[in-house]
Amino acid sequence: MITFQKEIYSDEEIYEILHPIVRKWFKEKYKSFTLAQKYAVIDIHNRENVLISSPTGSGKTLAAFLAILNELIFLSERNELKDEVYCIYISPLKALDNDIEKNLNLPLKELEYISEHCVPGISSVRSQRANKKFNIRILVRTGDTPTAKRAEMLKKPPHILITTPETLAITLCAPKFREKLRNVKYVIVDEIHSLAENKRGAHLSVTLERLQNLVEHSNPNNKLTRIGLSATVAPLDKVAEFLVGYTQYFEKGKVVMKPRDCKIIDVNFLKQLDIKVLCPVNDIINAPQEEINDKMYELLDNLISTHRTTLIFTNTRSGTESVVFHLKDKFKDKYKDNIMAHHSSLSRELRLDVENKLKDGKLKAIVSSTSLELGIDIGYIDLVVLISSPKSVARALQRIGRSGHRLHEKSKGRIIVVDRDDLVECALILKNAVEGKIDEIYIPENCLDVLAQQIYGMSIEDTWNIDKAFDLIKRSYCYRNLSKDDFSSVMSYLAGEYTSLEERYVYKKIWIDYEKNLFGRSGKLARVIYSTNIGTIPDEAAVIVKCGNKVIGKIDEAFLEMLQRNDIFVLGGKIYKFNFARGMVANVTPSTGPPTIPSWFSEQLPLSFGLSLEIQKFRLLMEEKFKTCEKDKIIKFCREYLYIDFNSANSIYEYFKEQFLYAKIPHINRLIIEFYKGYGNRKFVIFHSLFGRRVNETLSRAIAYIISKEERKNIGISVSDNGFYLSAEGKIKALQGFKRLNSKNLREILIEAIDKTEVLARRFRHCATRSLMILRKYKGMEKSVGKQQLSSKILLNFVKEINENFPILNEARREVIEDFMDVKNAENVLKWIEEKKIKVEFINTVIPSPFAFNLIAQGYMDVLKYEERIEFIRRMHKAILEIIKAKEKSGENYD
């Protein structure tokens, strides 16, 4: 059963379970326990599964380790400490692993110091062991650990093993080291929220079941205690189920599954929040872009100057570099070597250098994309600044939680907005953060490529009964709903039952004896293949762009995924049309604008579905206010409802007023479809569907596919979080396409729509490598990303001919429509329309409505010079105001 821990233990109760040395050390170093520790330490001591959700700096890591270190010290004192692993700590980052090793070895040395100096008050047993060390070993084992150190671990295994999800899976297949894991008592999963939301989490969830099976099989009385550590995340009960998995039992002749017991410790209320949304100008709509930029950097400089150390988050790598450049350029005397960038494109050495300088207090500010969101030790930060919307409440809280890393300090964050839609998003993020409304985490389920990898790993461990293997996998939260058919289809692939695959060098991985209901590994190199190809993170590389035979530049793979045939984009200041891709080469031809895919698109974080609904609810409230209230009352409402300052409230008022007077306000109960005629007789059909980019990507592709299939016409698509448009020369039968779409046929249409796209081809490669159809490494040879992609394209066409429902092909389709897109919530939107909860209305405009302006403009932004952008924005905005004035003079009714 999943329950919320309500019992809080006193300091005295916790001290009572602690060894005298641990007790003395803690009293001298910390004085009293944090709230996380008061809830968790005794539960862990009692071997209960717990999920601790609390901000950075609230003592959750020590809460997890204190009872474990305490037990190991008792065992050491009684000379009962064996050469085996007692605790496994798992984190998503190798850097975090190294931090934990340092942060555990330090207190261990301090405890040994107390032990060796015969402290008065310690029992006589301790006196007899004076000058003896505990000999508790804490070691890191990852893919970077040298072979010699791994060999050493076999002789003297760590009592606390610090590792990553992938390395843990490998150790379960290492015959000698596997023996050292048979009596593991505790497993700690740190930053569990960042693992659960992707395929690494699905992989880990099965690995934990394999570990539990090993422990319980070795001794039925053994118990594996699972401890999860998380920043702000919701819903906590779902994450708890992911952590502990399921257990099966019989009830009235039927197999029933229920989550294992887990106590949720939610102490996110411990730290007070000091969050504000800052608008650099009084009216963000009417202020020139140049003024907004200047004021933003002045504001940023002021924030940095008035704080000791500031961590600045942007949403893109290019944005990170831009902020650092402009700060150094505008304030040359202040910022030289005391401000640096940190993002995933930098080398590991450079990132470490930045982190160390930050820890040593040598930096005044650090600018990051997403790379510093997780809990790497970067020293003391007293302010976090977010430039533009972080797109979710959970991400905002996680980033801002990096500040005030001392207990009982406020987490201080400032969100700077430079755009109208951004302002509304950030205001709603602030409101939901203050009120404790967190977006729901998305956890992928039934990933068949990961399943193939795990079944292969299990076959290397031992010979398995097929039904027992299926039952074990279904104990994982991510596979609790796995069908026997899907399981069997993956088994068939692994067993080489699709014999024609051998023509494409895909060989059997396991043998199956159906009469005895058993399976096991096939081939002498199984363990080597598994350990060198394990993991879920795909290899990525830059894609070369060629125009004819001439190389004109490079783009990211993620950007290529967005492209469909005839899409237009900008590279090196010139406009190109995408034709096709082969391997890691994209073929293009020169074109004219505007671009259908902005250059920054692949870097942008998508708006969460939950937050998008909150924004739509606010839109409805604002429409009601405009019908009944004057300006002062509406601004007052905005300030009180959203907890924002006058500048922000005034800018929101002006934005909504224009939309209200010019057209209609789309909201939670109204989806507006806007018909707009652009330059050169190009027609645009704009869907004001504020459901986040993933949902809009889903709906737009499905509608465009229906239209293009019937009319045999190329349909341009542009997508944002706030909506999407379809465009073409001449008429577009968008409404007919939209009406053909419903909640029941959406999946089927989408699977057809993505069949010959780059996104399916790329995702199939990822799935093929995860499922070991394509080996990245074999007999010491490494296959480049380009060769992997060429192999996967050939393989993709091959498996379509063999079986349209081949499991790994189905997985690639599922990944595209569920993980990359959001088919589930898109289906919900269509259901709401079918149930009349959302009314669809239409408007015609000669200039895009204010809410559509950013969507229409985003294509032009890549092809206009900076000065032209400002002029473009001013002209469009001025034209809208003139139309509004004309309507006001004629007395037109806006309701």
XYZ file of N, CA, C and O in Angstrom, residues 1-2 49 205 208-209 212 216 226 237-249 256-261 445 471-481:
160
model
N 0.840 -1.192 0.000
C 0.000 0.000 0.000
C 0.882 1.251 0.000
O 1.884 1.310 0.702
N 0.490 2.256 -0.792
C 1.209 3.534 -0.822
C 0.524 4.472 0.163
O -0.676 4.753 0.042
N 10.156 0.766 2.779
C 10.368 1.513 1.538
C 9.885 2.951 1.728
O 8.782 3.168 2.246
N 13.588 0.207 -13.789
C 12.499 -0.438 -13.046
C 12.572 -1.965 -13.165
O 12.287 -2.675 -12.205
N 15.728 -3.257 -11.135
C 15.445 -3.362 -9.698
C 14.671 -4.639 -9.380
O 14.885 -5.257 -8.331
N 13.792 -5.054 -10.288
C 13.074 -6.318 -10.082
C 14.029 -7.502 -10.192
O 13.912 -8.480 -9.450
N 15.921 -7.524 -6.937
C 15.065 -8.041 -5.867
C 14.941 -9.555 -5.974
O 14.985 -10.268 -4.959
N 16.007 -12.125 -3.013
C 15.015 -13.015 -2.392
C 15.281 -14.482 -2.719
O 15.021 -15.365 -1.900
N 13.773 -0.167 -0.570
C 13.951 0.810 -1.651
C 13.708 2.223 -1.114
O 12.690 2.486 -0.466
N 2.319 9.570 -5.476
C 1.961 8.155 -5.361
C 2.346 7.373 -6.613
O 2.741 6.210 -6.551
N 2.284 8.039 -7.763
C 2.684 7.403 -9.027
C 4.195 7.159 -9.037
O 4.662 6.087 -9.454
N 4.980 8.137 -8.559
C 6.438 7.991 -8.508
C 6.809 6.911 -7.481
O 7.758 6.148 -7.685
N 6.042 6.845 -6.379
C 6.285 5.806 -5.369
C 6.065 4.413 -5.959
O 6.842 3.487 -5.713
N 5.015 4.252 -6.757
C 4.756 2.965 -7.408
C 5.888 2.619 -8.376
O 6.289 1.459 -8.486
N 6.371 3.634 -9.080
C 7.517 3.415 -9.976
C 8.728 2.923 -9.179
O 9.441 2.024 -9.617
N 8.946 3.500 -8.014
C 10.094 3.126 -7.173
C 9.993 1.690 -6.675
O 10.958 0.921 -6.793
N 8.850 1.312 -6.124
C 8.769 0.027 -5.405
C 8.260 -1.122 -6.267
O 8.461 -2.296 -5.933
N 7.588 -0.810 -7.393
C 7.074 -1.882 -8.229
C 5.866 -2.574 -7.628
O 5.292 -2.119 -6.628
N 5.499 -3.698 -8.235
C 4.265 -4.396 -7.853
C 4.568 -5.794 -7.323
O 5.609 -6.373 -7.612
N 3.632 -6.288 -6.560
C 3.710 -7.670 -6.096
C 2.450 -8.391 -6.557
O 1.400 -7.766 -6.747
N 2.557 -9.695 -6.747
C 1.422 -10.479 -7.258
C 0.966 -11.473 -6.204
O 1.770 -12.050 -5.482
N -0.352 -11.672 -6.129
C -0.890 -12.693 -5.231
C -2.209 -13.210 -5.813
O -2.795 -12.598 -6.711
N -3.800 -11.148 -8.793
C -4.058 -9.732 -8.500
C -2.716 -9.040 -8.289
O -1.814 -9.599 -7.666
N -2.595 -7.845 -8.832
C -1.355 -7.087 -8.662
C -1.629 -5.841 -7.842
O -2.635 -5.162 -8.031
N -0.724 -5.552 -6.929
C -0.849 -4.316 -6.153
C 0.550 -3.768 -5.884
O 1.533 -4.519 -5.850
N 0.678 -2.456 -5.689
C 1.998 -1.879 -5.407
C 2.545 -2.401 -4.080
O 1.781 -2.647 -3.138
N 3.852 -2.573 -4.010
C 4.475 -2.895 -2.731
C 4.264 -1.722 -1.771
O 4.011 -0.594 -2.193
N 4.416 -1.976 -0.497
C 4.242 -0.913 0.501
C 5.304 0.162 0.324
O 6.481 -0.141 0.044
N 5.550 3.695 -20.718
C 5.187 2.330 -20.331
C 5.310 1.369 -21.512
O 5.160 1.775 -22.662
N 6.314 -12.862 -15.256
C 5.803 -12.358 -13.973
C 6.756 -11.336 -13.360
O 6.326 -10.319 -12.807
N 8.059 -11.616 -13.442
C 9.052 -10.679 -12.886
C 8.963 -9.328 -13.589
O 8.945 -8.275 -12.936
N 8.891 -9.352 -14.902
C 8.851 -8.094 -15.669
C 7.586 -7.302 -15.348
O 7.620 -6.076 -15.230
N 6.462 -7.998 -15.157
C 5.206 -7.305 -14.851
C 5.189 -6.693 -13.456
O 4.309 -5.888 -13.131
N 6.167 -7.056 -12.627
C 6.255 -6.410 -11.301
C 6.798 -4.989 -11.410
O 6.656 -4.196 -10.487
N 7.445 -4.686 -12.523
C 7.898 -3.317 -12.775
C 6.687 -2.435 -13.037
O 5.770 -2.824 -13.768
N 6.676 -1.239 -12.473
C 5.578 -0.293 -12.705
C 5.403 -0.040 -14.203
O 4.274 0.035 -14.704
N 6.514 0.074 -14.925
C 6.453 0.423 -16.352
C 5.911 -0.705 -17.219
O 5.540 -0.471 -18.373
N 5.888 -1.940 -16.685
C 5.416 -3.090 -17.472
C 4.269 -3.824 -16.791
O 3.947 -4.952 -17.160
N 3.633 -3.183 -15.838
C 2.563 -3.856 -15.093
C 1.381 -4.216 -16.007
O 0.625 -5.144 -15.734
N 1.226 -3.463 -17.111
C 0.132 -3.726 -18.052
C 0.612 -4.415 -19.333
O -0.111 -4.445 -20.325
